[in-house]
PDB file of C-alpha atoms in Angstrom:
ATOM      1  CA  ASP S   1      -5.146   3.921  20.079  1.00  0.00           C
ATOM      2  CA  ALA S   2      -4.406   3.485  16.404  1.00  0.00           C
ATOM      3  CA  ASP S   3      -2.168   6.090  14.775  1.00  0.00           C
ATOM      4  CA  VAL S   4      -4.231   6.223  11.571  1.00  0.00           C
ATOM      5  CA  THR S   5      -7.989   5.855  11.821  1.00  0.00           C
ATOM      6  CA  GLN S   6     -10.646   5.674   9.158  1.00  0.00           C
ATOM      7  CA  THR S   7     -14.387   6.147   9.388  1.00  0.00           C
ATOM      8  CA  PRO S   8     -16.640   4.474   8.535  1.00  0.00           C
ATOM      9  CA  ARG S   9     -15.113   0.998   8.484  1.00  0.00           C
ATOM     10  CA  ASN S  10     -17.897  -0.392   6.332  1.00  0.00           C
ATOM     11  CA  ARG S  11     -20.459   1.392   4.221  1.00  0.00           C
ATOM     12  CA  ILE S  12     -23.156   0.310   1.799  1.00  0.00           C
ATOM     13  CA  THR S  13     -24.613   3.041  -0.358  1.00  0.00           C
ATOM     14  CA  LYS S  14     -26.720   3.399  -3.467  1.00  0.00           C
ATOM     15  CA  THR S  15     -25.719   4.583  -6.892  1.00  0.00           C
ATOM     16  CA  GLY S  16     -25.793   8.362  -7.172  1.00  0.00           C
ATOM     17  CA  LYS S  17     -25.354   9.080  -3.480  1.00  0.00           C
ATOM     18  CA  ARG S  18     -22.615  11.334  -2.165  1.00  0.00           C
ATOM     19  CA  ILE S  19     -20.367   9.731   0.389  1.00  0.00           C
ATOM     20  CA  MET S  20     -17.392  10.902   2.411  1.00  0.00           C
ATOM     21  CA  LEU S  21     -14.668   8.740   3.879  1.00  0.00           C
ATOM     22  CA  GLU S  22     -12.634  10.272   6.659  1.00  0.00           C
ATOM     23  CA  CYS S  23      -9.073   9.730   7.790  1.00  0.00           C
ATOM     24  CA  SER S  24      -7.334  11.034  10.883  1.00  0.00           C
ATOM     25  CA  GLN S  25      -3.781  10.535  12.072  1.00  0.00           C
ATOM     26  CA  THR S  26      -1.852  11.194  15.249  1.00  0.00           C
ATOM     27  CA  LYS S  27       1.594  10.517  13.794  1.00  0.00           C
ATOM     28  CA  GLY S  28       2.280  14.169  13.041  1.00  0.00           C
ATOM     29  CA  HIS S  29       3.069  13.358   9.412  1.00  0.00           C
ATOM     30  CA  ASP S  30       2.681  15.948   6.686  1.00  0.00           C
ATOM     31  CA  ARG S  31       1.998  13.505   3.875  1.00  0.00           C
ATOM     32  CA  MET S  32      -1.321  11.735   3.479  1.00  0.00           C
ATOM     33  CA  TYR S  33      -2.662   9.429   0.787  1.00  0.00           C
ATOM     34  CA  TRP S  34      -5.845   7.739  -0.370  1.00  0.00           C
ATOM     35  CA  TYR S  35      -5.711   4.363  -2.131  1.00  0.00           C
ATOM     36  CA  ARG S  36      -8.238   1.890  -3.340  1.00  0.00           C
ATOM     37  CA  GLN S  37      -7.647  -1.836  -3.520  1.00  0.00           C
ATOM     38  CA  ASP S  38      -9.488  -4.185  -5.827  1.00  0.00           C
ATOM     39  CA  PRO S  39      -8.957  -7.934  -6.146  1.00  0.00           C
ATOM     40  CA  GLY S  40      -6.303  -8.634  -8.761  1.00  0.00           C
ATOM     41  CA  LEU S  41      -5.442  -4.963  -9.225  1.00  0.00           C
ATOM     42  CA  GLY S  42      -3.448  -4.162  -6.130  1.00  0.00           C
ATOM     43  CA  LEU S  43      -3.297  -0.769  -4.442  1.00  0.00           C
ATOM     44  CA  ARG S  44      -3.901   2.250  -6.643  1.00  0.00           C
ATOM     45  CA  LEU S  45      -3.328   5.841  -5.614  1.00  0.00           C
ATOM     46  CA  ILE S  46      -6.346   8.155  -5.812  1.00  0.00           C
ATOM     47  CA  TYR S  47      -5.069  11.423  -4.303  1.00  0.00           C
ATOM     48  CA  TYR S  48      -2.180  12.559  -2.162  1.00  0.00           C
ATOM     49  CA  SER S  49      -1.270  15.590  -0.139  1.00  0.00           C
ATOM     50  CA  PHE S  50       2.212  16.637   0.976  1.00  0.00           C
ATOM     51  CA  ASP S  51       0.904  19.333   3.298  1.00  0.00           C
ATOM     52  CA  VAL S  52      -2.316  21.155   4.119  1.00  0.00           C
ATOM     53  CA  LYS S  53      -2.115  23.429   1.065  1.00  0.00           C
ATOM     54  CA  ASP S  54      -0.971  20.758  -1.355  1.00  0.00           C
ATOM     55  CA  ILE S  55      -3.377  18.375  -3.105  1.00  0.00           C
ATOM     56  CA  ASN S  56      -2.398  16.168  -6.036  1.00  0.00           C
ATOM     57  CA  LYS S  57      -4.192  13.712  -8.246  1.00  0.00           C
ATOM     58  CA  GLY S  58      -3.023  10.154  -8.258  1.00  0.00           C
ATOM     59  CA  GLU S  59      -3.409   7.386 -10.785  1.00  0.00           C
ATOM     60  CA  ILE S  60      -7.227   7.120 -10.605  1.00  0.00           C
ATOM     61  CA  SER S  61      -8.713  10.414  -9.380  1.00  0.00           C
ATOM     62  CA  ASP S  62     -11.746  10.600 -11.695  1.00  0.00           C
ATOM     63  CA  GLY S  63     -14.972  10.450  -9.716  1.00  0.00           C
ATOM     64  CA  TYR S  64     -13.246  11.373  -6.450  1.00  0.00           C
ATOM     65  CA  SER S  65     -12.390  14.559  -4.609  1.00  0.00           C
ATOM     66  CA  VAL S  66     -10.457  15.227  -1.406  1.00  0.00           C
ATOM     67  CA  SER S  67     -10.172  17.787   1.332  1.00  0.00           C
ATOM     68  CA  ARG S  68      -7.219  18.310   3.651  1.00  0.00           C
ATOM     69  CA  GLN S  69      -8.887  20.024   6.565  1.00  0.00           C
ATOM     70  CA  ALA S  70      -5.826  19.997   8.800  1.00  0.00           C
ATOM     71  CA  GLN S  71      -2.474  18.286   9.012  1.00  0.00           C
ATOM     72  CA  ALA S  72      -4.167  15.392  10.751  1.00  0.00           C
ATOM     73  CA  LYS S  73      -7.277  15.029   8.591  1.00  0.00           C
ATOM     74  CA  PHE S  74      -7.735  14.024   4.964  1.00  0.00           C
ATOM     75  CA  SER S  75     -11.178  13.206   3.576  1.00  0.00           C
ATOM     76  CA  LEU S  76     -12.139  11.434   0.378  1.00  0.00           C
ATOM     77  CA  SER S  77     -15.486  12.139  -1.280  1.00  0.00           C
ATOM     78  CA  LEU S  78     -17.395  10.309  -3.941  1.00  0.00           C
ATOM     79  CA  GLU S  79     -19.713  12.952  -5.364  1.00  0.00           C
ATOM     80  CA  SER S  80     -22.017  10.490  -7.105  1.00  0.00           C
ATOM     81  CA  ALA S  81     -21.167   6.920  -6.238  1.00  0.00           C
ATOM     82  CA  ILE S  82     -21.237   4.234  -8.912  1.00  0.00           C
ATOM     83  CA  PRO S  83     -20.980   0.446  -8.548  1.00  0.00           C
ATOM     84  CA  ASN S  84     -17.440   0.212  -9.927  1.00  0.00           C
ATOM     85  CA  GLN S  85     -16.303   2.307  -6.961  1.00  0.00           C
ATOM     86  CA  THR S  86     -17.021  -0.695  -4.772  1.00  0.00           C
ATOM     87  CA  ALA S  87     -13.626  -1.423  -3.229  1.00  0.00           C
ATOM     88  CA  LEU S  88     -11.496  -1.387  -0.094  1.00  0.00           C
ATOM     89  CA  TYR S  89     -10.211   2.134   0.560  1.00  0.00           C
ATOM     90  CA  PHE S  90      -7.077   2.847   2.552  1.00  0.00           C
ATOM     91  CA  CYS S  91      -5.696   6.070   3.939  1.00  0.00           C
ATOM     92  CA  ALA S  92      -1.961   6.267   4.600  1.00  0.00           C
ATOM     93  CA  THR S  93       0.540   8.732   5.997  1.00  0.00           C
ATOM     94  CA  SER S  94       4.268   9.216   5.710  1.00  0.00           C
ATOM     95  CA  ASP S  95       6.875  11.493   7.165  1.00  0.00           C
ATOM     96  CA  GLY S  96       8.789  12.054   3.943  1.00  0.00           C
ATOM     97  CA  THR S  97      11.688  13.814   5.617  1.00  0.00           C
ATOM     98  CA  GLY S  98      15.240  12.560   5.438  1.00  0.00           C
ATOM     99  CA  GLY S  99      14.343  10.142   2.688  1.00  0.00           C
ATOM    100  CA  SER S 100      11.907   8.247   4.900  1.00  0.00           C
ATOM    101  CA  TYR S 101       9.154   7.046   2.624  1.00  0.00           C
ATOM    102  CA  GLU S 102       7.565   4.321   4.719  1.00  0.00           C
ATOM    103  CA  GLN S 103       3.811   4.665   4.669  1.00  0.00           C
ATOM    104  CA  TYR S 104       1.520   3.815   7.569  1.00  0.00           C
ATOM    105  CA  PHE S 105      -1.937   2.639   6.672  1.00  0.00           C
ATOM    106  CA  GLY S 106      -5.288   2.963   8.336  1.00  0.00           C
ATOM    107  CA  PRO S 107      -7.472  -0.124   8.800  1.00  0.00           C
ATOM    108  CA  GLY S 108      -9.448   0.496   5.624  1.00  0.00           C
ATOM    109  CA  THR S 109     -13.033   1.280   4.671  1.00  0.00           C
ATOM    110  CA  ARG S 110     -14.982  -1.360   2.807  1.00  0.00           C
ATOM    111  CA  LEU S 111     -17.372   0.451   0.476  1.00  0.00           C
ATOM    112  CA  THR S 112     -20.142  -1.220  -1.456  1.00  0.00           C
ATOM    113  CA  VAL S 113     -22.143   0.729  -4.029  1.00  0.00           C
ATOM    114  CA  THR S 114     -25.360  -0.981  -5.089  1.00  0.00           C
TER     115      THR S 114
ATOM    116  CA  ARG I   1       5.658  -3.522 -18.945  1.00  0.00           C
ATOM    117  CA  LYS I   2       4.012  -2.970 -15.569  1.00  0.00           C
ATOM    118  CA  GLU I   3       5.934  -0.786 -13.111  1.00  0.00           C
ATOM    119  CA  VAL I   4       6.218  -3.453 -10.424  1.00  0.00           C
ATOM    120  CA  GLU I   5       5.649  -7.086 -11.264  1.00  0.00           C
ATOM    121  CA  GLN I   6       5.295 -10.021  -8.924  1.00  0.00           C
ATOM    122  CA  ASP I   7       4.296 -13.637  -9.266  1.00  0.00           C
ATOM    123  CA  PRO I   8       0.768 -13.651  -7.762  1.00  0.00           C
ATOM    124  CA  GLY I   9       1.116 -17.175  -6.416  1.00  0.00           C
ATOM    125  CA  PRO I  10      -0.352 -18.637  -4.361  1.00  0.00           C
ATOM    126  CA  PHE I  11       2.689 -20.273  -2.855  1.00  0.00           C
ATOM    127  CA  ASN I  12       1.563 -23.196  -0.732  1.00  0.00           C
ATOM    128  CA  VAL I  13       4.377 -24.462   1.472  1.00  0.00           C
ATOM    129  CA  PRO I  14       4.691 -26.665   4.561  1.00  0.00           C
ATOM    130  CA  GLU I  15       5.826 -25.293   7.884  1.00  0.00           C
ATOM    131  CA  GLY I  16       9.592 -25.090   8.065  1.00  0.00           C
ATOM    132  CA  ALA I  17      10.048 -24.597   4.335  1.00  0.00           C
ATOM    133  CA  THR I  18      12.144 -21.899   2.752  1.00  0.00           C
ATOM    134  CA  VAL I  19      10.296 -19.780   0.210  1.00  0.00           C
ATOM    135  CA  ALA I  20      11.502 -17.013  -2.093  1.00  0.00           C
ATOM    136  CA  PHE I  21       9.536 -14.237  -3.743  1.00  0.00           C
ATOM    137  CA  ASN I  22      10.764 -12.231  -6.691  1.00  0.00           C
ATOM    138  CA  CYS I  23       9.840  -8.833  -7.997  1.00  0.00           C
ATOM    139  CA  THR I  24      10.939  -6.720 -10.962  1.00  0.00           C
ATOM    140  CA  TYR I  25      10.506  -2.989 -11.438  1.00  0.00           C
ATOM    141  CA  SER I  26      10.578  -0.952 -14.616  1.00  0.00           C
ATOM    142  CA  ASN I  27      11.857   2.470 -13.532  1.00  0.00           C
ATOM    143  CA  SER I  28      15.631   2.355 -13.231  1.00  0.00           C
ATOM    144  CA  ALA I  29      15.559   5.651 -11.318  1.00  0.00           C
ATOM    145  CA  SER I  30      13.595   4.213  -8.384  1.00  0.00           C
ATOM    146  CA  GLN I  31      15.450   4.978  -5.194  1.00  0.00           C
ATOM    147  CA  SER I  32      13.841   3.098  -2.336  1.00  0.00           C
ATOM    148  CA  PHE I  33      12.461  -0.397  -2.086  1.00  0.00           C
ATOM    149  CA  PHE I  34      10.313  -2.206   0.424  1.00  0.00           C
ATOM    150  CA  TRP I  35       8.464  -5.372   1.204  1.00  0.00           C
ATOM    151  CA  TYR I  36       5.064  -4.913   2.825  1.00  0.00           C
ATOM    152  CA  ARG I  37       2.929  -7.642   4.319  1.00  0.00           C
ATOM    153  CA  GLN I  38      -0.862  -7.650   4.070  1.00  0.00           C
ATOM    154  CA  ASP I  39      -3.073 -10.054   5.963  1.00  0.00           C
ATOM    155  CA  CYS I  40      -6.479 -10.873   4.527  1.00  0.00           C
ATOM    156  CA  ARG I  41      -8.786  -7.831   4.659  1.00  0.00           C
ATOM    157  CA  LYS I  42      -6.244  -5.880   6.706  1.00  0.00           C
ATOM    158  CA  GLU I  43      -4.040  -2.910   5.959  1.00  0.00           C
ATOM    159  CA  PRO I  44      -0.548  -3.338   4.476  1.00  0.00           C
ATOM    160  CA  LYS I  45       2.290  -3.058   6.976  1.00  0.00           C
ATOM    161  CA  LEU I  46       5.983  -2.564   6.353  1.00  0.00           C
ATOM    162  CA  LEU I  47       7.898  -5.813   6.638  1.00  0.00           C
ATOM    163  CA  MET I  48      11.328  -4.495   5.749  1.00  0.00           C
ATOM    164  CA  SER I  49      13.182  -2.005   3.621  1.00  0.00           C
ATOM    165  CA  VAL I  50      15.504  -3.361   0.950  1.00  0.00           C
ATOM    166  CA  TYR I  51      19.050  -2.063   0.666  1.00  0.00           C
ATOM    167  CA  SER I  52      21.613  -2.533  -2.077  1.00  0.00           C
ATOM    168  CA  SER I  53      23.859  -4.467   0.273  1.00  0.00           C
ATOM    169  CA  GLY I  54      21.050  -6.813   1.179  1.00  0.00           C
ATOM    170  CA  ASN I  55      19.566  -6.994   4.620  1.00  0.00           C
ATOM    171  CA  GLU I  56      18.325  -9.589   7.038  1.00  0.00           C
ATOM    172  CA  ASP I  57      15.765  -9.484   9.820  1.00  0.00           C
ATOM    173  CA  GLY I  58      15.497 -12.775  11.615  1.00  0.00           C
ATOM    174  CA  ARG I  59      14.117 -15.347   9.202  1.00  0.00           C
ATOM    175  CA  PHE I  60      13.639 -12.756   6.456  1.00  0.00           C
ATOM    176  CA  THR I  61      16.287 -11.714   3.939  1.00  0.00           C
ATOM    177  CA  ALA I  62      15.808  -9.065   1.268  1.00  0.00           C
ATOM    178  CA  GLN I  63      18.067  -8.529  -1.724  1.00  0.00           C
ATOM    179  CA  LEU I  64      18.228  -5.815  -4.364  1.00  0.00           C
ATOM    180  CA  ASN I  65      19.888  -6.060  -7.758  1.00  0.00           C
ATOM    181  CA  ARG I  66      19.810  -2.601  -9.335  1.00  0.00           C
ATOM    182  CA  ALA I  67      21.428  -3.730 -12.577  1.00  0.00           C
ATOM    183  CA  SER I  68      18.682  -6.275 -13.167  1.00  0.00           C
ATOM    184  CA  GLN I  69      15.969  -4.158 -11.468  1.00  0.00           C
ATOM    185  CA  TYR I  70      15.119  -7.107  -9.332  1.00  0.00           C
ATOM    186  CA  ILE I  71      14.141  -7.474  -5.679  1.00  0.00           C
ATOM    187  CA  SER I  72      13.770 -10.656  -3.692  1.00  0.00           C
ATOM    188  CA  LEU I  73      12.471 -11.772  -0.324  1.00  0.00           C
ATOM    189  CA  LEU I  74      13.556 -15.031   1.277  1.00  0.00           C
ATOM    190  CA  ILE I  75      11.655 -16.510   4.207  1.00  0.00           C
ATOM    191  CA  ARG I  76      13.376 -19.321   6.086  1.00  0.00           C
ATOM    192  CA  ASP I  77      11.726 -21.795   8.450  1.00  0.00           C
ATOM    193  CA  SER I  78       8.217 -20.705   7.460  1.00  0.00           C
ATOM    194  CA  LYS I  79       5.638 -20.381  10.205  1.00  0.00           C
ATOM    195  CA  LEU I  80       1.868 -20.649   9.958  1.00  0.00           C
ATOM    196  CA  SER I  81       1.765 -16.986  10.934  1.00  0.00           C
ATOM    197  CA  ASP I  82       3.722 -16.054   7.803  1.00  0.00           C
ATOM    198  CA  SER I  83       0.617 -16.751   5.713  1.00  0.00           C
ATOM    199  CA  ALA I  84      -0.219 -13.440   4.079  1.00  0.00           C
ATOM    200  CA  THR I  85       0.190 -11.499   0.854  1.00  0.00           C
ATOM    201  CA  TYR I  86       3.616  -9.932   0.348  1.00  0.00           C
ATOM    202  CA  LEU I  87       3.745  -6.677  -1.587  1.00  0.00           C
ATOM    203  CA  CYS I  88       6.826  -5.476  -3.421  1.00  0.00           C
ATOM    204  CA  VAL I  89       6.999  -1.667  -3.314  1.00  0.00           C
ATOM    205  CA  VAL I  90       9.235   0.905  -4.992  1.00  0.00           C
ATOM    206  CA  THR I  91       9.361   4.676  -4.796  1.00  0.00           C
ATOM    207  CA  VAL I  92       8.371   6.970  -7.625  1.00  0.00           C
ATOM    208  CA  TYR I  93      11.087   9.152  -9.067  1.00  0.00           C
ATOM    209  CA  GLY I  94      10.533  12.818  -9.835  1.00  0.00           C
ATOM    210  CA  GLY I  95       7.845  15.327  -8.865  1.00  0.00           C
ATOM    211  CA  SER I  96       6.028  12.999  -6.554  1.00  0.00           C
ATOM    212  CA  GLN I  97       9.211  11.851  -4.882  1.00  0.00           C
ATOM    213  CA  GLY I  98       8.449   9.509  -2.108  1.00  0.00           C
ATOM    214  CA  ASN I  99       5.213   8.175  -3.529  1.00  0.00           C
ATOM    215  CA  LEU I 100       5.081   4.416  -3.640  1.00  0.00           C
ATOM    216  CA  ILE I 101       4.205   2.016  -6.423  1.00  0.00           C
ATOM    217  CA  PHE I 102       2.820  -1.273  -5.139  1.00  0.00           C
ATOM    218  CA  GLY I 103       3.022  -4.616  -6.840  1.00  0.00           C
ATOM    219  CA  LYS I 104      -0.125  -6.683  -6.831  1.00  0.00           C
ATOM    220  CA  GLY I 105       1.310  -9.007  -4.230  1.00  0.00           C
ATOM    221  CA  THR I 106       2.300 -12.631  -3.862  1.00  0.00           C
ATOM    222  CA  LYS I 107       0.085 -14.781  -1.685  1.00  0.00           C
ATOM    223  CA  LEU I 108       1.747 -17.207   0.707  1.00  0.00           C
ATOM    224  CA  SER I 109      -0.051 -19.999   2.489  1.00  0.00           C
ATOM    225  CA  VAL I 110       1.929 -21.993   5.047  1.00  0.00           C
ATOM    226  CA  LYS I 111       0.364 -25.324   5.911  1.00  0.00           C
ATOM    227  CA  PRO I 112       0.887 -27.492   9.008  1.00  0.00           C
TER     228      PRO I 112
END
């Protein structure tokens, strides 16, 4: 089984709809991240969480919100989806202890907003 | 100046070729450096960390030059399976210690 899972893997939704992307991990890591990837723009950080009670905005948080329901679960919500939120979304985790900053990514969610 | 800059490529090389990727970063206080590999429509995966002394893993060699804020990745004896996008990654310094800044990636295509 994969260590970091994301659901759904693909989603098509309409402008104005609320949508939630979910991420779960079995690595036991405290740190979790949400990124989006667009062609030509690379990976950009949306939100990150260093533990269950810690939520921080990333580079491009406008239009998004997150919830850290447990150490293993980190959800990303689009309250009112718009077409320019069409992208590939990745969740990632890291241990962060002892200077270990390697991040482990989920398989991604391909979101299309029409 | 962008925080992490890479030549986007694509680099089209024949099997067996040696290919080198370069990357520059803007924050002199960055502490940790990595190369990630991303296959088409897949998640990024760590290829190797980059240390000041340089490090090698099989056909892959990574170098770091802190004075020039420059990172490189050398791939020897390229294989078809090396075709992917290679992402240069550095850590953020300060309050969000440990967060990563990703370059946009360099695309490699190895041809038979």
